[in-house]
Amino acid sequence: QVQVVESGGGLVQAGGSLRLSCTASGLTFDDLTMGWVRQAPGKEREVVSCISWSGRNTRYSDSVKDRFTISRDNAKNTLYLKMKSQKPEDTAMYSCAAIKDKGFWCYESQYEYDYWGQGTKVTVSS
């Protein structure tokens, strides 16, 4: 049974930092291309970052570029999202998404991903 689980969300002041983590069981972790997707209340889902199975290739949305860093440790079966210089508009539910794909790039569209976690809530206060 596939299980994707995020952790690390919480309340942070504007300008602060948080690190999210995601594990995926029931799948071979280094077969997976992965992404972090957020959804704020009343807004569309947004893929804020993605990473190839090897970790060599990453992408970021313009809204988080230079502030967020995605990484993965395949030996620990864990995906990370380091968020710094956070803004109130970063407030959202952050979900981890995965697809079995060992291609060169990763996917910036939410519709490419097959496996999803329940999400972890991030609230940034002003």
Coordinates of C-alpha atoms in Angstrom, one line a residue:
Q1 CA 0.0 0.0 0.0
V2 CA 1.4 3.4 -1.0
Q3 CA 1.6 6.0 1.7
V4 CA 2.9 9.5 1.3
V5 CA 3.3 11.5 4.5
E6 CA 4.3 15.1 5.1
S7 CA 5.6 16.7 8.3
G8 CA 7.1 19.9 9.5
G9 CA 4.3 22.5 9.0
G10 CA 3.4 25.0 11.6
L11 CA 3.1 28.7 12.4
V12 CA 6.0 31.0 11.6
Q13 CA 6.4 34.7 11.6
A14 CA 7.1 36.6 8.3
G15 CA 10.8 36.4 7.5
G16 CA 11.1 33.1 9.3
S17 CA 12.0 29.6 8.1
L18 CA 10.5 26.1 8.1
R19 CA 11.6 22.8 6.7
L20 CA 9.0 20.3 5.4
S21 CA 9.7 16.6 5.0
C22 CA 8.0 13.9 3.1
T23 CA 8.3 10.1 3.1
A24 CA 6.9 7.7 0.7
S25 CA 6.4 4.0 1.6
G26 CA 5.1 1.2 -0.6
L27 CA 7.2 2.6 -3.5
T28 CA 10.8 2.5 -4.4
F29 CA 11.8 6.0 -3.5
D30 CA 14.5 6.6 -6.0
D31 CA 12.1 5.6 -8.8
L32 CA 10.1 8.7 -8.0
T33 CA 10.0 12.1 -9.5
M34 CA 8.5 14.4 -6.8
G35 CA 7.1 17.8 -6.1
W36 CA 5.7 20.1 -3.5
V37 CA 2.3 21.5 -4.2
R38 CA 0.5 24.1 -2.1
Q39 CA -3.1 25.3 -2.0
A40 CA -4.2 28.4 -0.2
P41 CA -7.8 28.9 0.8
G42 CA -9.8 30.0 -2.2
K43 CA -6.9 29.5 -4.6
E44 CA -5.8 27.0 -7.2
R45 CA -3.2 24.4 -6.4
E46 CA 0.3 25.5 -7.3
V47 CA 3.4 23.3 -7.8
V48 CA 6.0 25.4 -6.0
S49 CA 8.9 23.0 -6.7
C50 CA 9.8 19.7 -8.2
I51 CA 12.8 17.4 -8.3
S52 CA 14.0 14.6 -10.5
W53 CA 14.5 11.1 -9.1
S54 CA 18.3 11.7 -9.0
G55 CA 18.0 15.1 -7.3
R56 CA 20.1 16.6 -10.1
N57 CA 17.3 18.7 -11.6
T58 CA 14.9 21.0 -9.8
R59 CA 12.3 23.6 -10.7
Y60 CA 10.7 26.4 -8.7
S61 CA 7.7 28.6 -9.3
D62 CA 8.4 32.3 -9.6
S63 CA 6.6 32.9 -6.3
V64 CA 9.2 30.9 -4.3
K65 CA 12.3 31.1 -6.4
D66 CA 15.4 32.1 -4.4
R67 CA 13.5 31.5 -1.1
F68 CA 12.7 27.8 -1.1
T69 CA 15.0 24.9 -1.7
I70 CA 13.9 21.4 -2.6
S71 CA 16.1 18.4 -1.9
R72 CA 15.9 14.7 -1.4
D73 CA 17.9 12.0 0.4
N74 CA 17.2 8.7 -1.4
A75 CA 19.1 6.7 1.2
K76 CA 16.6 8.0 3.8
N77 CA 13.6 7.9 1.5
T78 CA 12.9 11.5 2.3
L79 CA 12.0 14.6 0.4
Y80 CA 12.6 18.1 1.9
L81 CA 11.4 21.7 1.3
K82 CA 13.4 24.3 3.0
M83 CA 11.5 27.6 3.2
K84 CA 13.1 30.8 4.2
S85 CA 12.2 34.5 4.1
Q86 CA 8.6 33.4 4.4
K87 CA 5.7 35.7 3.5
P88 CA 2.1 35.7 4.6
E89 CA 1.2 34.7 1.1
D90 CA 3.1 31.4 1.6
T91 CA 0.3 30.4 4.0
A92 CA -1.2 27.2 2.5
M93 CA -1.6 23.5 2.8
Y94 CA 1.6 21.9 1.4
S95 CA 1.4 18.5 -0.1
C96 CA 4.0 16.1 -1.4
A97 CA 3.3 14.5 -4.7
A98 CA 5.1 11.7 -6.6
I99 CA 5.1 9.8 -9.9
K100 CA 7.1 6.7 -10.9
D101 CA 9.4 8.3 -13.4
K102 CA 13.2 8.2 -13.9
G103 CA 13.3 10.9 -16.5
F104 CA 15.7 13.7 -16.7
W105 CA 13.4 16.5 -15.6
C106 CA 10.6 16.9 -13.1
Y107 CA 7.0 18.1 -13.6
E108 CA 5.6 21.5 -12.9
S109 CA 2.0 20.5 -13.5
Q110 CA 0.0 18.9 -10.6
Y111 CA -1.8 16.7 -13.1
E112 CA 1.3 14.7 -13.8
Y113 CA 1.5 13.2 -10.2
D114 CA -0.1 10.0 -9.2
Y115 CA 0.5 9.8 -5.5
W116 CA -0.3 12.4 -2.9
G117 CA 0.0 13.0 0.8
Q118 CA -2.6 14.5 3.0
G119 CA -0.6 17.7 3.4
T120 CA 0.9 19.8 6.2
K121 CA -0.4 23.2 7.1
V122 CA 1.9 26.2 7.0
T123 CA 0.8 29.5 8.4
V124 CA 2.9 32.7 8.1
S125 CA 1.9 35.5 10.3
S126 CA 2.6 39.2 9.4

